[in-house]
PDB file of C-alpha atoms in Angstrom:
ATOM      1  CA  UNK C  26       0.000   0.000   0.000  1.00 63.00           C
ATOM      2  CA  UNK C  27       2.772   2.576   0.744  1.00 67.00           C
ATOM      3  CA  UNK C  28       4.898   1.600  -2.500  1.00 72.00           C
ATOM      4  CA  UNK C  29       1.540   1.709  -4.431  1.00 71.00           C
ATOM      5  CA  UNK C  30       1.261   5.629  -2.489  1.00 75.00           C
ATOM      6  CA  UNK C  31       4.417   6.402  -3.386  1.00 77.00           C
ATOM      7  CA  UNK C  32       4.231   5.957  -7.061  1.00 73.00           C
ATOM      8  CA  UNK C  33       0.743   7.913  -7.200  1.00 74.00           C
ATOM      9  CA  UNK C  34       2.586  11.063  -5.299  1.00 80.00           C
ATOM     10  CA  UNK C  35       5.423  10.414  -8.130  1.00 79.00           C
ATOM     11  CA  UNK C  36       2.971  10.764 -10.165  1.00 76.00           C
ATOM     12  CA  UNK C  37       1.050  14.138  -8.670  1.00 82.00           C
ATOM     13  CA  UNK C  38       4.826  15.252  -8.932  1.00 84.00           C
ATOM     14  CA  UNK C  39       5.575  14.272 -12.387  1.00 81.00           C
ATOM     15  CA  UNK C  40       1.641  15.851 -13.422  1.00 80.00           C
ATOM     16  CA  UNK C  41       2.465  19.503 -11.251  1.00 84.00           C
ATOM     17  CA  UNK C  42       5.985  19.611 -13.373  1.00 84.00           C
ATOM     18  CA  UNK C  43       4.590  18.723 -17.096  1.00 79.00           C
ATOM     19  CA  UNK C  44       2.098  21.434 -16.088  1.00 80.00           C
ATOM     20  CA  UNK C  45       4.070  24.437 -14.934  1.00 85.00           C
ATOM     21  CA  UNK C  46       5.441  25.560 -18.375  1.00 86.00           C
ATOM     22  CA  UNK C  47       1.924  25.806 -19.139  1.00 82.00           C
ATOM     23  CA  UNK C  48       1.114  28.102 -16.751  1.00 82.00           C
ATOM     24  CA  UNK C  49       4.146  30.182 -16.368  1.00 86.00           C
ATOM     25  CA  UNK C  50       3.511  30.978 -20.297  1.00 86.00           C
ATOM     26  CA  UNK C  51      -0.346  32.194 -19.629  1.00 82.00           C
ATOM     27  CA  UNK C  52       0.365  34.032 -16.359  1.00 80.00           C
ATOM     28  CA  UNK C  53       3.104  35.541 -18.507  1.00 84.00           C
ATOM     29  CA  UNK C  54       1.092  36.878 -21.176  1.00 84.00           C
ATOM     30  CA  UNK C  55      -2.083  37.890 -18.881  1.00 80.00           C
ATOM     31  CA  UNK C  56      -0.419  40.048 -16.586  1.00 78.00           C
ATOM     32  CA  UNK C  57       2.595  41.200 -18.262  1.00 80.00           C
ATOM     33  CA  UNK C  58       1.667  41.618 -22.003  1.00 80.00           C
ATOM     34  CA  UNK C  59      -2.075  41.799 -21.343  1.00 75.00           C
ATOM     35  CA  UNK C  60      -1.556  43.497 -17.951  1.00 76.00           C
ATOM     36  CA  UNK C  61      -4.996  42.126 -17.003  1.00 76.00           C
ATOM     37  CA  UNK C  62      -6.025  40.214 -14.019  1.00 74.00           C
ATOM     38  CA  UNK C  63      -7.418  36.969 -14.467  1.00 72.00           C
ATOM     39  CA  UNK C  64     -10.854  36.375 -15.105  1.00 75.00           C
ATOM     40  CA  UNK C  65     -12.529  34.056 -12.316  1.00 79.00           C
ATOM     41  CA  UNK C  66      -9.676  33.087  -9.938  1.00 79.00           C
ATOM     42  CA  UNK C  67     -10.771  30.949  -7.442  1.00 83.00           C
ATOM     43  CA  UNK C  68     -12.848  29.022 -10.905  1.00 83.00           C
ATOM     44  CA  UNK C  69      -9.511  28.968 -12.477  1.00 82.00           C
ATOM     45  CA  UNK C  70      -7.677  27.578  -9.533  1.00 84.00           C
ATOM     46  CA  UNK C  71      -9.994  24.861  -8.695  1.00 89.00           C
ATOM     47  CA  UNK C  72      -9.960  23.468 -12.584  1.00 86.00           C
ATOM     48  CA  UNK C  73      -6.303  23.859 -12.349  1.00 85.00           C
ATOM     49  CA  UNK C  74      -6.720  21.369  -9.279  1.00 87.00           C
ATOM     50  CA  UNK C  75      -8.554  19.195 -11.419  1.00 88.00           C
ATOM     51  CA  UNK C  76      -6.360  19.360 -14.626  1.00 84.00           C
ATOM     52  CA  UNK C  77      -3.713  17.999 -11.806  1.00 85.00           C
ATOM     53  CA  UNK C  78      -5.795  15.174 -10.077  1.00 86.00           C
ATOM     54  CA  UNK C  79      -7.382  13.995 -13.678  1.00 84.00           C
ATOM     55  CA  UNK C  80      -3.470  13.914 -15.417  1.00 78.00           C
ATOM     56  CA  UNK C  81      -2.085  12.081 -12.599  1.00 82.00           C
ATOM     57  CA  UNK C  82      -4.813   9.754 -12.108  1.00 81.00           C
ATOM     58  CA  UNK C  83      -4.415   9.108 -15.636  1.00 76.00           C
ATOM     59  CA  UNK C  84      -0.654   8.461 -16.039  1.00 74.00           C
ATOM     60  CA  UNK C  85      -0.933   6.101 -12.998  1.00 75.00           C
ATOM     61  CA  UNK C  86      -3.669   4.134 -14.315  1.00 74.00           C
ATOM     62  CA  UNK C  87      -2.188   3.652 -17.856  1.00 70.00           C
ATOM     63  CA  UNK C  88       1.047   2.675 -15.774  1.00 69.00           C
ATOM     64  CA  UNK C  89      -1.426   0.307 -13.257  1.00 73.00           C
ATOM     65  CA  UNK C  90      -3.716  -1.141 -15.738  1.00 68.00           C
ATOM     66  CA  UNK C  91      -3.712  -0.135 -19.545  1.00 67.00           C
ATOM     67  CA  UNK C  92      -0.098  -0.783 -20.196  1.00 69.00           C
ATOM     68  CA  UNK C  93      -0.152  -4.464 -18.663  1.00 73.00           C
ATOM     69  CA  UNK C  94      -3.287  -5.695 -19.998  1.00 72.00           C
ATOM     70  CA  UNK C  95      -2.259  -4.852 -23.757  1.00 69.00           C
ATOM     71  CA  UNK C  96       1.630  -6.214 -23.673  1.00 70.00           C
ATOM     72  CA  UNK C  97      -0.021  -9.183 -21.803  1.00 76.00           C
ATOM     73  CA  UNK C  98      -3.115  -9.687 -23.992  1.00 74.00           C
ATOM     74  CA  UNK C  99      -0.324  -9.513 -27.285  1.00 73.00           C
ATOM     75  CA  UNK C 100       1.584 -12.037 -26.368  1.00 73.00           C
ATOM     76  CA  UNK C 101      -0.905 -14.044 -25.232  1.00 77.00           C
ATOM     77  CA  UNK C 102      -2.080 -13.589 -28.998  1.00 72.00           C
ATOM     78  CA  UNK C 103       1.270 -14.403 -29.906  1.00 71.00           C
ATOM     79  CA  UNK C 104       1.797 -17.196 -28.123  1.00 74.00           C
ATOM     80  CA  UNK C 105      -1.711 -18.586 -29.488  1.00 71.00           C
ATOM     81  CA  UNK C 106      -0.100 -18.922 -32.488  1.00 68.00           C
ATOM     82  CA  UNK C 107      -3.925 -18.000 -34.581  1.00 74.00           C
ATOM     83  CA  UNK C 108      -2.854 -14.649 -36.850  1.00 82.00           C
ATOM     84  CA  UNK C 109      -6.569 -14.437 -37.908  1.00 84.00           C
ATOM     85  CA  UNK C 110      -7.603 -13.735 -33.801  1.00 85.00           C
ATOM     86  CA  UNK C 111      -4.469 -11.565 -33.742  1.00 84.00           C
ATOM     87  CA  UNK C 112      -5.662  -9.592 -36.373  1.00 89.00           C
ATOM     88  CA  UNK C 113      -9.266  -9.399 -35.440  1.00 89.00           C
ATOM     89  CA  UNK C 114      -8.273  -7.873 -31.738  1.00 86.00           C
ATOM     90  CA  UNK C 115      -6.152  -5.245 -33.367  1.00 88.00           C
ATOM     91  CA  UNK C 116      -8.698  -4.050 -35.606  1.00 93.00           C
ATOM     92  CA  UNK C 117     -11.422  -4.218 -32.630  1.00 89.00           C
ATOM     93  CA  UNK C 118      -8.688  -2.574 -30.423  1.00 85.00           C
ATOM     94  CA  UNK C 119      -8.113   0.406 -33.159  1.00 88.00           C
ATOM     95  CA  UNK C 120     -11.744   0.833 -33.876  1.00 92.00           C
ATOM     96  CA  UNK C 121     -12.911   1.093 -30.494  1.00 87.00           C
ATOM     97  CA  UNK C 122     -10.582   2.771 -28.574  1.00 83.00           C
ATOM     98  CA  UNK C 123     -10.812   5.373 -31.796  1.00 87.00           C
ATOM     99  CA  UNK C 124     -14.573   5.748 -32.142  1.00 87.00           C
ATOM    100  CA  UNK C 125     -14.325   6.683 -28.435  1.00 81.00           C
ATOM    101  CA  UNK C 126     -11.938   9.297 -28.284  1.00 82.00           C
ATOM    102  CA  UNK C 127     -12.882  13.012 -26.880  1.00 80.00           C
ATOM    103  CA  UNK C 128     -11.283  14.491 -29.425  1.00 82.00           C
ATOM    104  CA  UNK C 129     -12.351  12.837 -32.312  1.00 87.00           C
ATOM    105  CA  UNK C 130     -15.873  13.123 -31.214  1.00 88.00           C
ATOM    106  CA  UNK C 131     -15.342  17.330 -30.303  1.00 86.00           C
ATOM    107  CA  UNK C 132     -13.976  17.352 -33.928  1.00 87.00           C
ATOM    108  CA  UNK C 133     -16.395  15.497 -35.540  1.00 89.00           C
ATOM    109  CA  UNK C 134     -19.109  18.108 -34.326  1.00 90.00           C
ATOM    110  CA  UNK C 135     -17.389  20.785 -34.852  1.00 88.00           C
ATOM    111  CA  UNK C 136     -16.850  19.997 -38.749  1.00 88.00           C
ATOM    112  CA  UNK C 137     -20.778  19.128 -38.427  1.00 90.00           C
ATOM    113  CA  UNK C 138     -21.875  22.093 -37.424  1.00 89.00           C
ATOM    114  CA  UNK C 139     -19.602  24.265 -40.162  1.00 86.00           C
ATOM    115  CA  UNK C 140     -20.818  21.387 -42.446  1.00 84.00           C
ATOM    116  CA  UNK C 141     -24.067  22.785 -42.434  1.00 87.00           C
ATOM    117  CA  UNK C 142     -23.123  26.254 -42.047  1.00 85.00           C
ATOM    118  CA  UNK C 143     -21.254  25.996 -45.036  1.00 80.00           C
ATOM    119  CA  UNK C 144     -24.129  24.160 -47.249  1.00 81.00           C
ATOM    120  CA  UNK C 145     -22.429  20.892 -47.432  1.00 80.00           C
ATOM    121  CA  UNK C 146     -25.178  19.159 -45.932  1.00 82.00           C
ATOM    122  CA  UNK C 147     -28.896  20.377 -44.566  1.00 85.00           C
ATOM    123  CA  UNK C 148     -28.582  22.599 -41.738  1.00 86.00           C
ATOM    124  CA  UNK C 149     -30.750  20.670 -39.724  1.00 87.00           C
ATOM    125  CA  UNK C 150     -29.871  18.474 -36.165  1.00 88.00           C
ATOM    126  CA  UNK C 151     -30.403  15.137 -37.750  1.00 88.00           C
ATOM    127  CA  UNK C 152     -28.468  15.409 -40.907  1.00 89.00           C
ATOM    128  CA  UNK C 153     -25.349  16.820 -38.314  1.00 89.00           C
ATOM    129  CA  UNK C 154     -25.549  13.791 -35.940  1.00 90.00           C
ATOM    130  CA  UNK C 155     -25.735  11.671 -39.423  1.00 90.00           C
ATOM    131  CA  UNK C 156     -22.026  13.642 -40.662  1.00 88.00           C
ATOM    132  CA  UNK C 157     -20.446  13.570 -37.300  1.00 90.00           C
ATOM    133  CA  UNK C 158     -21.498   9.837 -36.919  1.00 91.00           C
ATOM    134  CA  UNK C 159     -19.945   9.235 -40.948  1.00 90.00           C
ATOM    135  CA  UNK C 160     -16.924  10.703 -40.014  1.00 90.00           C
ATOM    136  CA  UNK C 161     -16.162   9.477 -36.512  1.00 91.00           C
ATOM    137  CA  UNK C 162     -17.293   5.871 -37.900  1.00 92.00           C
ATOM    138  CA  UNK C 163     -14.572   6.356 -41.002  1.00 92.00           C
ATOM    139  CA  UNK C 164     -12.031   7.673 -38.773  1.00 92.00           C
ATOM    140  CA  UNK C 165     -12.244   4.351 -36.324  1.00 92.00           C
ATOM    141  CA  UNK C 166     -12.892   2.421 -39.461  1.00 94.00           C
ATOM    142  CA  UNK C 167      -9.645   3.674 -41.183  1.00 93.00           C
ATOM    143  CA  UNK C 168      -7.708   3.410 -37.380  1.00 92.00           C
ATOM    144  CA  UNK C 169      -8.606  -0.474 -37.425  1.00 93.00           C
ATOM    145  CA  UNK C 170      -7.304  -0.876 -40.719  1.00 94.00           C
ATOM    146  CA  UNK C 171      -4.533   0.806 -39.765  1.00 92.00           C
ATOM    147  CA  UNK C 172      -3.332  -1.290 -36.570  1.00 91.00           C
ATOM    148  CA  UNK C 173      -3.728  -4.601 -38.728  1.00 93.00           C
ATOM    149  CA  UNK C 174      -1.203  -3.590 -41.106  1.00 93.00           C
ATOM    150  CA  UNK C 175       0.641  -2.379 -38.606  1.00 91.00           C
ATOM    151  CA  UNK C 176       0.663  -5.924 -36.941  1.00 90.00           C
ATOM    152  CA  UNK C 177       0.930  -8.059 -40.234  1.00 90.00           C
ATOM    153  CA  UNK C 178       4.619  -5.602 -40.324  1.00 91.00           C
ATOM    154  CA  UNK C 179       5.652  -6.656 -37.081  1.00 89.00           C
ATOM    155  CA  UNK C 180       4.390 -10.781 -37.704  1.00 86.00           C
ATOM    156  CA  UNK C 181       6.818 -10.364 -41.091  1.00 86.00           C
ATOM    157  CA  UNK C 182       9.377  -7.659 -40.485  1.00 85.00           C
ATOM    158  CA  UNK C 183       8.259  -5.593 -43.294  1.00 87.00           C
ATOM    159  CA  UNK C 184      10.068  -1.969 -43.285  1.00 88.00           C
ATOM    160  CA  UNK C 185       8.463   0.623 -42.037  1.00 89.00           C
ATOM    161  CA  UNK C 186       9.456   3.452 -44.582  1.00 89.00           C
ATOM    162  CA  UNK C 187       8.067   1.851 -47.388  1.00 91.00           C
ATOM    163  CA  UNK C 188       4.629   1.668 -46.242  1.00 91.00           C
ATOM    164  CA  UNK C 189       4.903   5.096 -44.953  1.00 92.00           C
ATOM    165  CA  UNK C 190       6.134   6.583 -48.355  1.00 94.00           C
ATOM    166  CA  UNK C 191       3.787   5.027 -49.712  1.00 93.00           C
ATOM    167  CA  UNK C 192       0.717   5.971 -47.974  1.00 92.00           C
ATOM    168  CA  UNK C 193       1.678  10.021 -48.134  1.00 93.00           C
ATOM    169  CA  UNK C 194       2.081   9.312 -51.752  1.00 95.00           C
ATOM    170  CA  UNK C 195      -1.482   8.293 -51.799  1.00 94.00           C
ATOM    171  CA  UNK C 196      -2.778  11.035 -49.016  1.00 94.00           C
ATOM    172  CA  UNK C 197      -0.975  13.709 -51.987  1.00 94.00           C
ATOM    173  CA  UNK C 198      -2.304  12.385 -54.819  1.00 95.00           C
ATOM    174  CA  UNK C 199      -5.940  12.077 -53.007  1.00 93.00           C
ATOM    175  CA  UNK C 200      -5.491  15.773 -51.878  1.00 94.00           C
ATOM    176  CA  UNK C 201      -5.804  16.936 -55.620  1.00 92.00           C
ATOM    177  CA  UNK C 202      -9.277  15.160 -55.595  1.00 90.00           C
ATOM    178  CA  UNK C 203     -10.640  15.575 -52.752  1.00 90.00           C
ATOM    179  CA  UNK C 204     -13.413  18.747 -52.016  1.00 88.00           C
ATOM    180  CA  UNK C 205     -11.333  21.621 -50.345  1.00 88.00           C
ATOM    181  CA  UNK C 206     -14.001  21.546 -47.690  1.00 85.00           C
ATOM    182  CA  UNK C 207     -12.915  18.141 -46.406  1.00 88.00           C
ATOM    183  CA  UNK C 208      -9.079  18.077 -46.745  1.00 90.00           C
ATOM    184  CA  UNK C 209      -8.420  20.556 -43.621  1.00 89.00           C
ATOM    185  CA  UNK C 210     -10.737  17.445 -41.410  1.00 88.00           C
ATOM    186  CA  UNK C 211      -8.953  15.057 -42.978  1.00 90.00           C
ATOM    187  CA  UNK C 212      -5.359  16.187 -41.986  1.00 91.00           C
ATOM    188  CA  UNK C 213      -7.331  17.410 -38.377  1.00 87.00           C
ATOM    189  CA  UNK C 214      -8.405  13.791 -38.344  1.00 85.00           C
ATOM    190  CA  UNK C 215      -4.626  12.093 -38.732  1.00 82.00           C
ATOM    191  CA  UNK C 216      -4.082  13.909 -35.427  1.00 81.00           C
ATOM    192  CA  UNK C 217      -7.180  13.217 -33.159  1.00 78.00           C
ATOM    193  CA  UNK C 218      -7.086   9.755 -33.744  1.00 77.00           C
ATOM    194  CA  UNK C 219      -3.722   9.540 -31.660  1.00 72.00           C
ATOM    195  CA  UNK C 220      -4.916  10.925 -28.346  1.00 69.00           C
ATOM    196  CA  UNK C 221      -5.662   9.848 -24.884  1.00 69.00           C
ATOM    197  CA  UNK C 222      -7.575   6.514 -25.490  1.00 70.00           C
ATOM    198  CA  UNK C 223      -5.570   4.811 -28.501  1.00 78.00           C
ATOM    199  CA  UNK C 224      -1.502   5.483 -28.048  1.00 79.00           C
ATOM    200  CA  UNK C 225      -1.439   3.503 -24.844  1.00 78.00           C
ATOM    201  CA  UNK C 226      -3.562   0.329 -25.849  1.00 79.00           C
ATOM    202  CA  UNK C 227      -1.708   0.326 -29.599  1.00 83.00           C
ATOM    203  CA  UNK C 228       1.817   1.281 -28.207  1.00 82.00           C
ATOM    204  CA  UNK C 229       1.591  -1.668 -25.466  1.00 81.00           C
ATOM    205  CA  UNK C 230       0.098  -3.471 -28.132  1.00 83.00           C
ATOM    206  CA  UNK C 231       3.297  -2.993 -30.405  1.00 85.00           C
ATOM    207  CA  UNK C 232       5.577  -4.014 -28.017  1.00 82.00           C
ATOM    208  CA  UNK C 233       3.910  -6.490 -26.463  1.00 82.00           C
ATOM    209  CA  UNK C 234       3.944  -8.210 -29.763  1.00 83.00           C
ATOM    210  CA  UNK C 235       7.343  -7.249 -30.670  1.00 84.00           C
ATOM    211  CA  UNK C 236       8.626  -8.893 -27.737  1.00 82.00           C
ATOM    212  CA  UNK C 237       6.785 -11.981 -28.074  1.00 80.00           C
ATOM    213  CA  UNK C 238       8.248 -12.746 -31.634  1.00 80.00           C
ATOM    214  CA  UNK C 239      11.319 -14.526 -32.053  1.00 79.00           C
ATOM    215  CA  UNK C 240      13.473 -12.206 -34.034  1.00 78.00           C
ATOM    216  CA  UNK C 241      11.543  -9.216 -33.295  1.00 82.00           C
ATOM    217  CA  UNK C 242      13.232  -6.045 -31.565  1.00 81.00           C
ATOM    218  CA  UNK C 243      10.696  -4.057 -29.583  1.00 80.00           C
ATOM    219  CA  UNK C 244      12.601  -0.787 -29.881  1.00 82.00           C
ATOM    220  CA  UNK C 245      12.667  -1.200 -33.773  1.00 81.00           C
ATOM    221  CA  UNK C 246       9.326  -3.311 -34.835  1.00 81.00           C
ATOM    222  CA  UNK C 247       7.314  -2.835 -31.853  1.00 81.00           C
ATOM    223  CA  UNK C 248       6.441   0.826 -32.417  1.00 85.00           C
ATOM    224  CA  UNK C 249       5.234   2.503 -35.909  1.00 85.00           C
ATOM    225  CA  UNK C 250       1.548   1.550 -34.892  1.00 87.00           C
ATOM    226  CA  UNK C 251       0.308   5.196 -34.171  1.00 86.00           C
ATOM    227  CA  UNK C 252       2.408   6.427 -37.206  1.00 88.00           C
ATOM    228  CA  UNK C 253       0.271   3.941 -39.628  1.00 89.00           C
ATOM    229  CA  UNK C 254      -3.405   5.028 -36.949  1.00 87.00           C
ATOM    230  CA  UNK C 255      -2.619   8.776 -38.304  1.00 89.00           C
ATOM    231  CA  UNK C 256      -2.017   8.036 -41.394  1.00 91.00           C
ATOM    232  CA  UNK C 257      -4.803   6.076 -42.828  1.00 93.00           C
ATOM    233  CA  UNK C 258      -7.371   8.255 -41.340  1.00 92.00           C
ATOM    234  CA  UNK C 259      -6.658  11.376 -43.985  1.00 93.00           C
ATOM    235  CA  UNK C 260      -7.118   8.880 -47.017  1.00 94.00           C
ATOM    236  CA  UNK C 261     -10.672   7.790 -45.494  1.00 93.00           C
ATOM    237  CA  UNK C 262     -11.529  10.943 -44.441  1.00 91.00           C
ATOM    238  CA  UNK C 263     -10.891  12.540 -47.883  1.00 92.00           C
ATOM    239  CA  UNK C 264     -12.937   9.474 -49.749  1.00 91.00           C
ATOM    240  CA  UNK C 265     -15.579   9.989 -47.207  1.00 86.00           C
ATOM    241  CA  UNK C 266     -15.324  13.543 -48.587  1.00 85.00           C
ATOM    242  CA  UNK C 267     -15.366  12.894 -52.362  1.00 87.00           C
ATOM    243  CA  UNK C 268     -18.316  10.167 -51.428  1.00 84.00           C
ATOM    244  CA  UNK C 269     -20.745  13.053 -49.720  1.00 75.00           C
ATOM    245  CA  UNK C 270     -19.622  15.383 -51.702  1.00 60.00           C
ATOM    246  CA  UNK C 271     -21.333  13.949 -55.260  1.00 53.00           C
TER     247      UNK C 271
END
């Protein structure tokens, strides 16, 4: 119980410090280049607070629970020897973990709502829900993908570069066909995916693997999983565009 407090306070610590820069730059510009007071104090001091408590509870529990259960639950795959299960958690792993993100889903509204602002689609609740629902759906669609390929490369020790080449080739050669209204979201979209929910499950994921596979070196094959989860979003994204967009 102490060790297990110990490592939580490391964490408070470790949360205060990645935090300070933060605030020394805002208190900065608000009262010496703004030379205004700040809005709200005691508001801004008690979500402060909670910034602190959420980021360390966070850390800890990715180090406590989320880290573990994806090495372990890879090699267990692994060791299972069946590719086609293998394959079917990492595409379940990259589609929900993505479809559930914060960010994607704040995104996905927001394009919505200038969606209909902009005439792309009726201005109109329904149809809004319906584009924020496409996109998030393509987004976690396109993350799935993404983490399979990423685990057929580890399984046989294809190199990375060439499949990343190759899939910027494709996202620049799709950008000169895709609607301008959708090719902002779908570079936004290569970015949200990698957030809170889906680097720690895919990264433990990686290694996990990596170090399960004879031959395998988890500092070179097991990661490359998040660089594959933002790159296939922005070539869904922008078909999803060209699709509506008829």
């Amino acid at each position: 119980m102490q060790q297990q407090l110990l490592i939580f306070f490391k964490a408070l610590l470790g949360s205060c410090k990645d935090l300070l820069p933060i605030i020394v730059v805002i208190a900065f510009f608000q009262v010496l280049v703004l030379q205004q007071p700040l809005p709200n104090i005691s508001d801004i001091l008690i979500g402060l607070l909670l910034v602190v408590l959420g980021l360390t509870f966070f850390i800890y529990g990715l180090e406590m629970g989320l880290f573990p259960i994806g090495e372990s639950m890879a090699q267990a795959f692994a060791k299972k020897g069946s590719i086609g299960w293998l394959l079917t958690f990492a595409f379940c792993l990259g589609f929900g973990t993505t479809v559930a993100e914060p960010s994607l889903i704040a995104v996905a509204k927001e394009a919505a709502v200038v969606a209909a602002t902009g005439g792309i689609i009726e201005n109109n609740q329904e149809m809004k829900n319906q584009y924020a629902s496409g996109l998030r759906f393509t987004v976690a669609f396109s993350v799935g993908l993404a983490i399979v390929i990423g685990v057929l490369r580890i399984i046989r020790g294809w190199p990375i570069h060439y499949l990343i080449i190759a899939g910027y080739a494709m996202v620049v050669i799709m950008t000169a066909f895709a609607p301008n209204w959708i090719i902002g979201i779908a570079y936004d979209s290569g970015g949200v995916t990698t957030s809170t929910i889906t680097v720690p499950l895919v990264t433990a994921l990686g290694v996990g693997l990596a170090s399960s596979i004879k031959g395998r070196n988890p500092m070179i094959d097991g990661f490359g999983l998040i660089a594959f989860a933002s790159l296939t979003p922005m070539i869904f994204v922008m078909a999803y565009g060209m699709t509506i967009g008829r």
